[in-house]
Amino acid sequence: MYKQFRCVDGCSDCCKYRQYFPSVKYGKTGVLLLPHEKSKIEEIAQRNKLEIKILPRVGIGRNMMGSGPEEILMYQIMGRETQGDICPFLDTDSDLKAPNGGYRCTIYEERPLACRAYPVNESTNNRKPVLDTRCQFCTANLDIPEKGSLTRELTALKSIKRHVRIDRNTPVWRYATHIGEERDSEKFLPEGWLIQDI
Ligand code: SF4
Ligand code: SF4
């Protein structure tokens, strides 16, 4: 049966938990930010006297030394916990809650495109978008939501894609964050850029 996408009651998982990507050695990723969103997010954090950490995420081309990209295509807001979880803009302290009863995003109206696109990972030409299986709603309803119930998310994803164009012959770099669970720390690469295929 068709089901409208809506956040599961009390859930804030996508604002709390960060993943290793593309593998544990690269460390945990943060919330994806496009270059034009970075200064806006920094300005909001400053306005709210909030300390945040933004690292690069993906770049293309080679710089003069060949030691990093020529152009950075994506940044990321790192979680505020030392193991990389909990978005710094998630309000876990006050009694105010999001409409689903989960923790509240303090910058909801100005949140990054990646947050607006979630839980859509990919849009295909057929009717069903590809959803993130870590989302609580998606785990329970993987085959159910249709494009019509995810219009806002698909529009945000389209906007991200418009900004991130990678030519097949251009070297692609990914930034290793060296952030994650203490038990995994021996597997982490040193923080910095690595060239790779994505
Ligand atoms: S994980 Fe899914 S259900 Fe939970 S808050 Fe995020 S989008 Fe909503
Ligand atoms: S910016 Fe807001 S919506 Fe995005 S991860 Fe942080 S708390 Fe969640």
GROMACS .gro file of C-alpha atoms and ligand atoms in nm:
model
  214
    1MET     CA    1   0.000   0.000   0.000
    2TYR     CA    2   0.123   0.354  -0.081
    3LYS     CA    3   0.257   0.538   0.221
    4GLN     CA    4   0.348   0.902   0.268
    5PHE     CA    5   0.701   0.957   0.391
    6ARG     CA    6   0.713   1.100   0.743
    7CYS     CA    7   0.967   1.082   1.019
    8VAL     CA    8   0.917   0.805   1.272
    9ASP     CA    9   0.793   0.933   1.608
   10GLY     CA   10   1.079   1.036   1.833
   11CYS     CA   11   1.350   0.959   1.575
   12SER     CA   12   1.651   1.188   1.520
   13ASP     CA   13   1.888   0.919   1.395
   14CYS     CA   14   2.004   1.100   1.080
   15CYS     CA   15   2.111   1.404   1.287
   16LYS     CA   16   2.275   1.189   1.554
   17TYR     CA   17   2.467   0.905   1.393
   18ARG     CA   18   2.748   0.939   1.143
   19GLN     CA   19   2.887   0.663   0.921
   20TYR     CA   20   3.227   0.551   0.800
   21PHE     CA   21   3.243   0.623   0.429
   22PRO     CA   22   3.359   0.483   0.192
   23SER     CA   23   3.519   0.255   0.455
   24VAL     CA   24   3.631   0.265   0.815
   25LYS     CA   25   3.986   0.371   0.721
   26TYR     CA   26   3.856   0.706   0.591
   27GLY     CA   27   3.692   0.779   0.926
   28LYS     CA   28   3.339   0.904   0.982
   29THR     CA   29   3.188   1.162   0.751
   30GLY     CA   30   3.002   1.475   0.858
   31VAL     CA   31   2.695   1.645   0.713
   32LEU     CA   32   2.764   1.722   0.348
   33LEU     CA   33   2.800   2.089   0.259
   34LEU     CA   34   2.842   2.246  -0.083
   35PRO     CA   35   3.101   2.524  -0.113
   36HIS     CA   36   2.835   2.796  -0.138
   37GLU     CA   37   2.672   2.667   0.184
   38LYS     CA   38   2.994   2.668   0.387
   39SER     CA   39   3.019   3.040   0.459
   40LYS     CA   40   2.647   3.057   0.541
   41ILE     CA   41   2.681   2.775   0.795
   42GLU     CA   42   2.994   2.934   0.945
   43GLU     CA   43   2.809   3.263   0.975
   44ILE     CA   44   2.510   3.096   1.148
   45ALA     CA   45   2.743   2.917   1.392
   46GLN     CA   46   2.921   3.243   1.471
   47ARG     CA   47   2.589   3.421   1.522
   48ASN     CA   48   2.485   3.149   1.769
   49LYS     CA   49   2.828   3.138   1.937
   50LEU     CA   50   2.856   2.773   1.843
   51GLU     CA   51   3.189   2.605   1.778
   52ILE     CA   52   3.172   2.384   1.473
   53LYS     CA   53   3.430   2.193   1.274
   54ILE     CA   54   3.407   2.189   0.895
   55LEU     CA   55   3.645   1.967   0.698
   56PRO     CA   56   3.679   1.922   0.323
   57ARG     CA   57   3.516   1.606   0.184
   58VAL     CA   58   3.561   1.561  -0.191
   59GLY     CA   59   3.780   1.747  -0.441
   60ILE     CA   60   3.887   1.722  -0.804
   61GLY     CA   61   4.199   1.787  -1.013
   62ARG     CA   62   4.555   1.817  -0.874
   63ASN     CA   63   4.702   2.117  -0.701
   64MET     CA   64   5.047   2.248  -0.801
   65MET     CA   65   5.225   2.009  -0.563
   66GLY     CA   66   5.008   1.714  -0.664
   67SER     CA   67   4.932   1.664  -0.295
   68GLY     CA   68   4.564   1.753  -0.296
   69PRO     CA   69   4.281   1.866  -0.521
   70GLU     CA   70   4.272   2.178  -0.729
   71GLU     CA   71   3.909   2.241  -0.641
   72ILE     CA   72   3.701   2.134  -0.341
   73LEU     CA   73   3.351   2.022  -0.441
   74MET     CA   74   3.215   1.925  -0.100
   75TYR     CA   75   3.280   2.004   0.266
   76GLN     CA   76   3.130   1.842   0.576
   77ILE     CA   77   3.014   1.957   0.921
   78MET     CA   78   3.169   1.719   1.170
   79GLY     CA   79   2.974   1.581   1.466
   80ARG     CA   80   3.034   1.744   1.801
   81GLU     CA   81   3.124   1.419   1.984
   82THR     CA   82   3.486   1.303   1.969
   83GLN     CA   83   3.373   0.981   1.794
   84GLY     CA   84   3.208   1.191   1.522
   85ASP     CA   85   2.837   1.166   1.608
   86ILE     CA   86   2.571   1.434   1.688
   87CYS     CA   87   2.537   1.728   1.452
   88PRO     CA   88   2.640   2.047   1.636
   89PHE     CA   89   2.310   2.206   1.533
   90LEU     CA   90   2.095   1.939   1.699
   91ASP     CA   91   1.933   2.065   2.017
   92THR     CA   92   1.961   1.774   2.259
   93ASP     CA   93   1.935   1.989   2.573
   94SER     CA   94   1.611   2.185   2.566
   95ASP     CA   95   1.255   2.059   2.607
   96LEU     CA   96   1.162   2.191   2.263
   97LYS     CA   97   1.114   1.907   2.016
   98ALA     CA   98   1.071   1.858   1.642
   99PRO     CA   99   0.715   1.793   1.515
  100ASN     CA  100   0.779   1.415   1.527
  101GLY     CA  101   0.890   1.441   1.891
  102GLY     CA  102   1.258   1.390   1.809
  103TYR     CA  103   1.535   1.639   1.883
  104ARG     CA  104   1.503   1.975   1.711
  105CYS     CA  105   1.732   2.113   1.438
  106THR     CA  106   1.821   2.466   1.552
  107ILE     CA  107   1.880   2.578   1.192
  108TYR     CA  108   1.588   2.395   1.032
  109GLU     CA  109   1.489   2.678   0.797
  110GLU     CA  110   1.851   2.722   0.688
  111ARG     CA  111   1.967   2.359   0.700
  112PRO     CA  112   2.200   2.231   0.426
  113LEU     CA  113   2.068   2.075   0.106
  114ALA     CA  114   2.197   1.733   0.216
  115CYS     CA  115   1.961   1.746   0.516
  116ARG     CA  116   1.676   1.851   0.290
  117ALA     CA  117   1.742   1.561   0.050
  118TYR     CA  118   1.762   1.291   0.316
  119PRO     CA  119   1.658   1.004   0.307
  120VAL     CA  120   1.678   1.004  -0.074
  121ASN     CA  121   2.017   0.883  -0.194
  122GLU     CA  122   1.950   0.863  -0.561
  123SER     CA  123   1.667   0.929  -0.800
  124THR     CA  124   1.614   0.689  -1.086
  125ASN     CA  125   1.404   0.726  -1.395
  126ASN     CA  126   1.152   0.473  -1.277
  127ARG     CA  127   0.899   0.559  -1.007
  128LYS     CA  128   1.097   0.465  -0.701
  129PRO     CA  129   1.377   0.679  -0.556
  130VAL     CA  130   1.666   0.499  -0.385
  131LEU     CA  131   1.637   0.550  -0.010
  132ASP     CA  132   1.893   0.530   0.269
  133THR     CA  133   1.836   0.201   0.444
  134ARG     CA  134   1.966   0.347   0.773
  135CYS     CA  135   1.663   0.579   0.798
  136GLN     CA  136   1.409   0.434   1.042
  137PHE     CA  137   1.112   0.507   0.817
  138CYS     CA  138   1.288   0.357   0.515
  139THR     CA  139   1.387   0.040   0.697
  140ALA     CA  140   1.024  -0.026   0.767
  141ASN     CA  141   0.883   0.095   0.433
  142LEU     CA  142   1.154   0.039   0.172
  143ASP     CA  143   0.921  -0.044  -0.117
  144ILE     CA  144   0.640   0.184  -0.019
  145PRO     CA  145   0.714   0.556  -0.062
  146GLU     CA  146   0.672   0.685  -0.413
  147LYS     CA  147   0.823   0.990  -0.574
  148GLY     CA  148   0.509   1.193  -0.505
  149SER     CA  149   0.566   1.175  -0.131
  150LEU     CA  150   0.930   1.281  -0.156
  151THR     CA  151   0.907   1.581  -0.386
  152ARG     CA  152   1.094   1.820  -0.155
  153GLU     CA  153   1.372   1.569  -0.095
  154LEU     CA  154   1.410   1.493  -0.466
  155THR     CA  155   1.426   1.865  -0.548
  156ALA     CA  156   1.708   1.912  -0.295
  157LEU     CA  157   1.896   1.614  -0.436
  158LYS     CA  158   1.862   1.757  -0.787
  159SER     CA  159   2.008   2.083  -0.662
  160ILE     CA  160   2.310   1.905  -0.508
  161LYS     CA  161   2.369   1.721  -0.834
  162ARG     CA  162   2.355   2.044  -1.032
  163HIS     CA  163   2.646   2.175  -0.823
  164VAL     CA  164   2.855   1.858  -0.820
  165ARG     CA  165   2.964   1.763  -1.166
  166ILE     CA  166   3.263   1.532  -1.198
  167ASP     CA  167   3.424   1.475  -1.535
  168ARG     CA  168   3.515   1.111  -1.585
  169ASN     CA  169   3.882   1.192  -1.665
  170THR     CA  170   3.939   1.425  -1.368
  171PRO     CA  171   4.122   1.289  -1.061
  172VAL     CA  172   3.890   1.267  -0.761
  173TRP     CA  173   4.012   1.311  -0.403
  174ARG     CA  174   3.850   1.216  -0.077
  175TYR     CA  175   3.944   1.359   0.262
  176ALA     CA  176   4.020   1.107   0.540
  177THR     CA  177   3.882   1.256   0.862
  178HIS     CA  178   4.060   1.036   1.118
  179ILE     CA  179   3.744   1.058   1.330
  180GLY     CA  180   3.546   0.766   1.469
  181GLU     CA  181   3.512   0.513   1.747
  182GLU     CA  182   3.812   0.463   1.973
  183ARG     CA  183   3.802   0.086   1.905
  184ASP     CA  184   3.854   0.152   1.531
  185SER     CA  185   4.127   0.411   1.564
  186GLU     CA  186   4.411   0.180   1.456
  187LYS     CA  187   4.242   0.137   1.119
  188PHE     CA  188   4.220   0.509   1.041
  189LEU     CA  189   4.437   0.670   0.775
  190PRO     CA  190   4.612   0.992   0.879
  191GLU     CA  191   4.390   1.297   0.830
  192GLY     CA  192   4.420   1.438   0.480
  193TRP     CA  193   4.351   1.397   0.111
  194LEU     CA  194   4.369   1.069  -0.080
  195ILE     CA  195   4.319   1.029  -0.448
  196GLN     CA  196   4.058   0.772  -0.543
  197ASP     CA  197   3.784   0.664  -0.775
  198ILE     CA  198   3.434   0.732  -0.651
  199SF4     S1  199   1.635   0.862   1.023
  199SF4    FE1  200   1.456   0.882   0.886
  199SF4     S2  201   1.279   0.870   1.022
  199SF4    FE2  202   1.455   0.916   1.150
  199SF4     S3  203   1.461   1.141   1.166
  199SF4    FE3  204   1.593   1.083   0.994
  199SF4     S4  205   1.462   1.094   0.810
  199SF4    FE4  206   1.327   1.088   0.991
  200SF4     S1  207   2.177   2.068   1.026
  200SF4    FE1  208   1.987   2.019   1.130
  200SF4     S2  209   1.882   1.872   0.994
  200SF4    FE2  210   2.099   1.878   0.935
  200SF4     S3  211   2.199   1.712   1.050
  200SF4    FE3  212   2.221   1.902   1.170
  200SF4     S4  213   2.049   1.901   1.310
  200SF4    FE4  214   2.001   1.755   1.149
   0.00000   0.00000   0.00000
